[in-house]
Short mmCIF file of C-alpha atoms in Angstrom, two decimals:
data_model
loop_
_atom_site.label_atom_id
_atom_site.label_comp_id
_atom_site.label_asym_id
_atom_site.label_seq_id
_atom_site.Cartn_x
_atom_site.Cartn_y
_atom_site.Cartn_z
CA MET A 409 105.35 115.91 76.42
CA GLN A 410 101.88 114.44 76.63
CA PHE A 411 100.78 114.12 80.25
CA ALA A 412 97.97 111.11 80.17
CA VAL A 413 95.42 113.42 83.71
CA THR A 414 93.17 111.15 86.48
CA VAL A 415 93.34 113.42 88.82
CA PRO A 416 89.61 113.25 90.07
CA THR A 417 87.35 116.29 90.10
CA VAL A 418 85.71 117.25 93.92
CA LEU A 419 82.70 116.03 92.34
CA ASP A 420 84.25 112.27 92.05
CA ARG A 421 86.25 112.84 94.46
CA LEU A 422 83.33 112.90 97.24
CA ILE A 423 81.18 110.29 94.79
CA GLN A 424 84.21 108.35 96.05
CA GLN A 425 84.36 108.82 99.89
CA ALA A 426 80.65 108.63 100.24
CA LEU A 427 81.79 104.67 98.79
CA HIS A 428 84.89 103.66 100.57
CA GLN A 429 82.53 104.73 103.20
CA VAL A 430 80.28 102.12 102.80
CA MET A 431 82.43 99.25 101.31
CA GLN A 432 85.21 100.03 104.06
CA PRO A 433 82.73 97.98 106.73
CA LEU A 434 81.03 94.77 104.24
CA PHE A 435 85.30 93.66 103.38
CA GLU A 436 87.64 95.08 106.39
CA PRO A 437 86.35 92.04 108.53
CA GLU A 438 87.21 89.84 105.51
CA PHE A 439 91.06 91.17 105.28
CA SER A 440 94.20 89.13 105.98
CA GLU A 441 96.30 90.43 109.59
CA SER A 442 98.94 90.40 107.01
CA SER A 443 97.28 93.45 105.35
CA TYR A 444 98.89 96.84 106.57
CA GLY A 445 98.29 99.33 104.04
CA PHE A 446 94.91 102.16 104.28
CA ARG A 447 93.36 100.53 107.03
CA PRO A 448 91.74 101.90 109.81
CA GLY A 449 93.93 101.71 112.76
CA ARG A 450 96.80 99.62 111.18
CA ASN A 451 100.43 102.00 109.94
CA ALA A 452 103.45 101.45 107.82
CA HIS A 453 105.28 100.83 110.87
CA GLN A 454 103.35 98.02 112.26
CA ALA A 455 104.88 96.22 108.23
CA VAL A 456 107.88 97.26 109.54
CA LYS A 457 107.52 95.20 112.87
CA ALA A 458 106.03 92.61 111.72
CA ALA A 459 109.28 91.38 109.21
CA ARG A 460 111.65 91.93 111.62
CA GLY A 461 109.44 89.05 113.96
CA TYR A 462 110.14 86.53 110.51
CA ALA A 463 113.30 87.66 110.39
CA ALA A 464 113.80 87.00 114.02
CA GLU A 465 111.67 83.61 113.62
CA GLY A 466 114.94 82.00 111.58
CA ARG A 467 113.13 82.91 107.92
CA ARG A 468 116.57 84.57 106.77
CA TRP A 469 115.12 85.04 103.63
CA VAL A 470 112.45 86.51 101.66
CA VAL A 471 110.58 87.18 98.56
CA ASP A 472 110.33 90.50 97.26
CA LEU A 473 107.25 90.97 95.14
CA ASP A 474 107.22 93.89 92.69
CA LEU A 475 103.45 94.61 90.87
CA GLU A 476 104.46 96.24 87.57
CA LYS A 477 102.63 98.73 87.16
CA PHE A 478 100.13 97.64 89.07
CA PHE A 479 97.56 100.98 89.60
CA ASP A 480 97.68 100.84 85.55
CA ARG A 481 97.20 97.11 85.23
CA VAL A 482 94.07 95.98 87.48
CA ASN A 483 91.82 93.97 85.66
CA HIS A 484 88.60 95.39 85.75
CA ASP A 485 86.66 92.56 85.28
CA VAL A 486 89.00 91.22 87.70
CA LEU A 487 88.72 93.53 90.83
CA MET A 488 84.77 93.75 89.48
CA ALA A 489 83.61 89.28 90.13
CA ARG A 490 85.66 90.07 93.92
CA VAL A 491 83.46 93.76 94.41
CA VAL A 492 80.69 91.57 94.17
CA ARG A 493 81.39 88.94 96.98
CA LYS A 494 79.83 91.63 99.40
CA VAL A 495 78.22 94.37 97.27
CA GLU A 496 74.30 93.36 95.69
CA ASP A 497 73.31 97.49 95.00
CA GLU A 498 73.85 96.97 90.83
CA ARG A 499 73.16 100.96 90.55
CA VAL A 500 76.74 100.95 93.42
CA LEU A 501 78.54 98.72 91.13
CA LYS A 502 77.12 99.97 87.56
CA LEU A 503 79.32 103.44 89.75
CA ILE A 504 82.52 101.80 90.72
CA ARG A 505 82.73 100.01 86.89
CA ARG A 506 82.21 103.89 85.40
CA TYR A 507 84.25 105.26 87.93
CA LEU A 508 87.33 102.52 86.55
CA GLU A 509 86.60 103.25 83.20
CA ALA A 510 86.38 107.30 83.72
CA GLY A 511 88.26 108.32 80.14
CA LEU A 512 92.03 109.02 80.25
CA MET A 513 92.91 112.58 78.74
CA GLU A 514 96.29 112.72 77.40
CA GLY A 515 96.94 114.97 74.59
CA GLY A 516 93.67 116.91 75.32
CA VAL A 517 92.34 113.15 74.25
CA THR A 518 89.72 111.09 76.10
CA THR A 519 90.85 107.41 75.38
CA ALA A 520 88.55 104.72 77.43
CA ARG A 521 90.17 103.67 80.48
CA THR A 522 90.00 99.03 79.35
CA GLU A 523 92.52 98.53 83.38
CA GLY A 524 94.06 100.10 86.25
CA THR A 525 92.50 101.68 88.39
CA PRO A 526 93.02 105.86 89.36
CA GLN A 527 94.77 107.08 91.81
CA GLY A 528 94.51 109.82 93.04
CA GLY A 529 91.38 108.74 94.69
CA PRO A 530 90.43 108.14 97.36
CA LEU A 531 88.87 104.56 96.32
CA SER A 532 91.32 103.20 94.51
CA PRO A 533 93.65 102.09 98.06
CA LEU A 534 90.14 99.79 99.35
CA LEU A 535 89.61 98.19 95.64
CA SER A 536 93.49 97.27 95.92
CA ASN A 537 93.53 95.44 98.88
CA ILE A 538 90.02 94.00 97.76
CA LEU A 539 91.58 92.44 94.89
CA LEU A 540 94.68 91.48 96.44
CA THR A 541 93.21 89.77 100.02
CA ASP A 542 93.50 86.72 97.47
CA LEU A 543 96.85 87.33 97.17
CA ASP A 544 96.47 86.98 101.16
CA ARG A 545 94.37 84.20 101.26
CA GLU A 546 96.50 81.70 99.12
CA LEU A 547 99.76 82.52 101.31
CA GLU A 548 97.62 82.11 104.70
CA ARG A 549 96.48 78.26 102.90
CA ARG A 550 100.34 77.81 101.85
CA GLY A 551 101.21 78.62 105.57
CA HIS A 552 103.29 81.81 104.15
CA GLY A 553 104.68 83.77 107.00
CA PHE A 554 104.61 87.63 104.85
CA CYS A 555 103.56 91.35 105.02
CA ARG A 556 101.28 93.18 102.70
CA TYR A 557 100.77 97.26 102.44
CA ALA A 558 98.89 97.82 99.76
CA ASP A 559 101.01 96.34 96.05
CA ASP A 560 104.11 95.78 98.47
CA CYS A 561 104.03 92.26 99.64
CA ASN A 562 107.26 90.36 101.33
CA ILE A 563 107.22 86.90 102.13
CA TYR A 564 109.87 85.37 104.66
CA VAL A 565 111.32 81.78 104.14
CA GLY A 566 113.02 79.83 105.80
CA SER A 567 115.78 78.85 102.72
CA GLN A 568 116.51 80.21 99.49
CA ARG A 569 114.73 77.40 97.38
CA SER A 570 112.59 77.35 99.88
CA GLY A 571 112.56 81.22 98.48
CA GLN A 572 112.89 80.20 94.70
CA ARG A 573 109.40 78.48 94.75
CA VAL A 574 107.20 80.27 96.46
CA MET A 575 108.40 83.40 94.14
CA MET A 576 107.38 81.17 91.28
CA ALA A 577 104.30 79.64 92.60
CA ILE A 578 103.16 83.59 93.62
CA THR A 579 103.88 84.86 90.08
CA ALA A 580 102.43 82.39 88.72
CA PHE A 581 99.23 82.56 91.09
CA LEU A 582 99.53 86.40 90.50
CA GLU A 583 99.30 86.30 86.82
CA GLN A 584 96.60 83.10 86.28
CA ARG A 585 94.11 84.17 89.01
CA LEU A 586 94.72 88.21 89.30
CA LYS A 587 95.86 88.79 85.86
CA LEU A 588 99.17 90.94 87.66
CA LYS A 589 102.39 91.06 86.01
CA VAL A 590 105.65 90.54 88.27
CA ASN A 591 108.59 93.06 87.38
CA ALA A 592 111.37 90.28 87.77
CA ALA A 593 113.72 93.32 87.46
CA LYS A 594 112.27 94.69 90.33
CA SER A 595 111.87 90.63 92.63
CA ALA A 596 114.28 88.84 94.11
CA VAL A 597 114.65 85.96 96.48
CA ALA A 598 117.50 87.71 99.84
CA ARG A 599 118.08 87.71 102.79
CA PRO A 600 116.06 90.86 104.28
CA TRP A 601 118.94 92.29 105.52
CA GLN A 602 119.74 93.39 101.72
CA ARG A 603 116.63 94.41 100.71
CA THR A 604 114.28 97.86 101.41
CA PHE A 605 109.85 97.58 103.17
CA LEU A 606 108.76 100.84 103.41
CA GLY A 607 111.64 103.13 103.07
CA TYR A 608 113.50 100.05 106.31
CA SER A 609 116.19 97.85 106.04
CA MET A 610 117.45 95.71 108.67
CA THR A 611 120.93 94.48 110.32
CA TRP A 612 122.35 91.13 110.29
CA HIS A 613 121.93 90.21 113.53
CA ARG A 614 119.91 87.35 114.93
CA LYS A 615 117.54 89.81 116.78
CA PRO A 616 117.87 91.79 113.77
CA LYS A 617 117.56 96.10 114.09
CA LEU A 618 115.29 98.03 111.89
CA LYS A 619 117.85 100.70 110.03
CA ILE A 620 117.03 103.20 107.87
CA ALA A 621 117.40 102.18 103.56
CA GLN A 622 120.68 103.82 101.54
CA PRO A 623 117.36 104.64 99.03
CA SER A 624 115.83 106.76 101.83
CA ARG A 625 118.98 108.21 102.89
CA GLU A 626 119.74 109.25 99.25
CA ARG A 627 116.04 110.91 98.67
CA LEU A 628 115.89 112.88 101.69
CA ALA A 629 119.59 114.41 100.85
CA GLU A 630 118.55 115.10 97.55
CA LYS A 631 115.30 117.00 98.17
CA ILE A 632 117.41 118.93 101.14
CA ARG A 633 120.05 119.95 97.83
CA LYS A 634 116.62 120.86 96.17
CA THR A 635 115.44 123.23 99.00
CA LEU A 636 118.99 124.85 99.28
CA ARG A 637 119.03 125.48 95.52
CA ALA A 638 116.58 127.02 95.45
CA ALA A 639 117.56 129.04 98.85
CA ARG A 640 120.63 131.09 97.48
CA GLY A 641 120.10 133.75 98.44
CA GLN A 642 117.15 134.85 101.61
CA SER A 643 118.16 134.45 105.21
CA LEU A 644 119.78 130.78 106.86
CA LYS A 645 115.94 131.78 109.18
CA HIS A 646 113.98 131.16 106.52
CA VAL A 647 116.05 128.57 105.00
CA ILE A 648 115.99 127.24 108.19
CA GLU A 649 112.00 127.91 108.28
CA GLN A 650 111.98 125.35 105.18
CA LEU A 651 114.04 122.39 105.63
CA ASN A 652 112.17 121.30 108.70
CA PRO A 653 108.80 120.38 108.04
CA VAL A 654 110.79 117.98 105.93
CA LEU A 655 112.77 116.95 109.26
CA ARG A 656 109.96 116.50 111.31
CA GLY A 657 108.55 114.76 108.32
CA TRP A 658 111.04 112.50 107.76
CA THR A 659 112.39 111.55 111.38
CA ALA A 660 108.48 110.29 112.55
CA TYR A 661 108.71 108.16 110.02
CA PHE A 662 111.35 107.19 110.13
CA ARG A 663 111.58 107.55 113.87
CA LEU A 664 111.97 102.51 114.43
CA SER A 665 115.74 103.08 113.68
CA GLU A 666 118.00 101.06 115.78
CA GLN A 667 120.91 102.47 114.48
CA LYS A 668 121.53 106.65 115.71
CA GLY A 669 125.69 106.53 113.74
CA VAL A 670 122.93 107.07 110.32
CA LEU A 671 121.17 109.85 112.12
CA GLU A 672 124.12 112.05 113.32
CA ASP A 673 125.19 111.53 109.34
CA LEU A 674 122.88 113.22 108.18
CA ASP A 675 122.85 115.82 110.60
CA GLY A 676 126.91 116.95 109.90
CA TRP A 677 125.97 116.45 106.75
CA LEU A 678 123.68 118.80 106.79
CA ARG A 679 125.41 121.35 108.90
CA HIS A 680 127.87 120.85 106.20
CA LYS A 681 125.92 121.79 104.23
CA LEU A 682 124.33 124.65 105.71
CA ARG A 683 127.93 126.40 106.74
CA THR A 684 129.22 126.61 102.92
CA LEU A 685 125.63 128.82 102.65
CA LEU A 686 126.52 130.87 104.52
CA TRP A 687 130.28 130.67 103.42
CA ARG A 688 129.81 131.73 99.83
CA GLN A 689 126.60 134.22 100.87
CA TRP A 690 129.50 136.45 102.94
CA LYS A 691 131.55 136.67 99.16
CA ARG A 692 134.05 139.21 100.02
CA VAL A 693 136.46 138.61 102.48
CA TYR A 694 136.30 141.79 104.85
CA THR A 695 132.93 139.94 105.25
CA ARG A 696 133.53 136.79 106.21
CA ALA A 697 136.20 137.82 108.43
CA LYS A 698 133.91 139.89 110.62
CA ASN A 699 131.25 137.54 110.99
CA LEU A 700 134.16 135.26 111.98
CA MET A 701 134.58 137.78 114.80
CA ARG A 702 131.35 138.40 115.25
CA ALA A 703 130.43 135.00 116.04
CA GLY A 704 133.01 134.71 118.27
CA LEU A 705 136.52 133.63 117.07
CA GLN A 706 140.00 135.69 117.65
CA TYR A 707 141.41 138.51 115.21
CA GLU A 708 144.94 136.08 114.71
CA ARG A 709 141.86 133.39 113.86
CA ALA A 710 139.94 135.26 111.41
CA TRP A 711 141.68 137.00 109.07
CA PRO A 712 143.47 134.09 107.70
CA SER A 713 140.66 131.67 107.24
CA ALA A 714 138.95 134.18 105.70
CA THR A 715 142.35 134.04 103.13
CA ASN A 716 142.65 131.03 103.13
CA ASN A 717 141.76 130.51 98.86
CA HIS A 718 139.61 127.50 98.83
CA GLY A 719 136.07 126.89 98.56
CA PRO A 720 132.43 127.47 99.11
CA TRP A 721 132.28 122.94 100.42
CA TRP A 722 136.83 122.73 102.56
CA ASN A 723 135.46 125.95 103.84
CA GLY A 724 131.79 124.87 105.59
CA GLY A 725 133.64 121.68 107.09
CA ALA A 726 136.61 123.67 108.15
CA SER A 727 137.34 123.87 111.75
CA HIS A 728 136.55 127.82 111.05
CA MET A 729 133.07 127.10 110.80
CA HIS A 730 132.76 124.61 113.61
CA ALA A 731 134.43 126.86 115.88
CA ALA A 732 132.32 129.98 115.03
CA TYR A 733 128.91 128.30 114.23
CA PRO A 734 128.71 124.64 115.72
CA LYS A 735 125.21 122.52 116.59
CA SER A 736 124.52 124.45 119.64
CA TRP A 737 123.70 127.07 117.35
CA PHE A 738 121.80 125.49 114.73
CA ASP A 739 120.08 124.49 117.33
CA ARG A 740 119.39 128.06 119.43
CA MET A 741 118.08 129.15 115.20
CA GLY A 742 115.57 126.00 116.18
CA LEU A 743 117.70 123.65 112.85
CA VAL A 744 115.94 119.81 113.47
CA SER A 745 118.70 117.51 114.60
CA LEU A 746 117.11 114.21 113.68
CA LEU A 747 119.11 112.36 116.21
CA ASP A 748 117.53 114.58 118.94
CA THR A 749 114.41 114.57 117.71
CA GLN A 750 114.10 110.78 117.57
CA ARG A 751 115.13 110.45 120.46
CA ARG A 752 112.32 111.70 121.45
CA PHE A 753 110.44 110.41 120.14
CA SER A 754 111.86 106.92 121.44
CA SER A 755 111.84 108.21 125.65
CA VAL A 756 108.40 108.44 124.96
CA SER A 757 107.29 105.54 123.11
#
């Protein structure tokens, strides 16, 4: 299998960062108030709150646009025509053009790039905002409420019919004016609570509540599973040390969630996984009984529990493991609780 290598070198990144520092102040005043990605003082949380605001004010349909392979499909001529509006220095323009056309290394062979912006460089996010500002202005001209974070754009309208008209019109605009392709399979006109935006979704209530989208929960669960698979044979303390940064970062991003039950369920599932890990590590009946008694269970309960002939997952969720290793025990071990951490974020904000 061959892979395309587009990672910029240290020198490339230095030059791109210098270009970014010069260009950002030039273009920033021209960017839309509804653009939230890769801009100073703006973030995904603001975009998610704005999306909820549109739904709360009665725009109960969303046009969810997915730009197909956006960073690979950017037309260089179209992009440079937007850059020229603010950058007059020919040397800078040539440098940006060379950066865009930097060759791809695939299978050891370098090929020229005719479209797209290299991902991973400091300049690409700014260039994406420069190009898509035309989309923002078109949406504003039409009077639409929208939220855009880089190439992720949601437009909020009052009816399904209106959403379908907007989808057709904006798809044509993107393809004709900006030479970008909308992925019809991943784009949709739907209810906001049926779609995902920046990892979040929302409830159907008149005043919607933010919630963690199902795919976001599934990605966290898979990351935890991989960590636990790699940690077999390691002490539980070491496993928890590996999990905690992931849990803290995930909770920090999803601190806007207003559905506590999801976090409580994830906490319970994780503790179940860790109890299962302990049961597997003990292996022998004697070791299991000894550890259950060491954790506070009486002999009369520990031995029947250790010899129940059920598998590790069953035992990880059984009452004897819950009694021996309750939530308070994991708290003392330092395991991050998603629900407790989110509550602390809520109390601070």
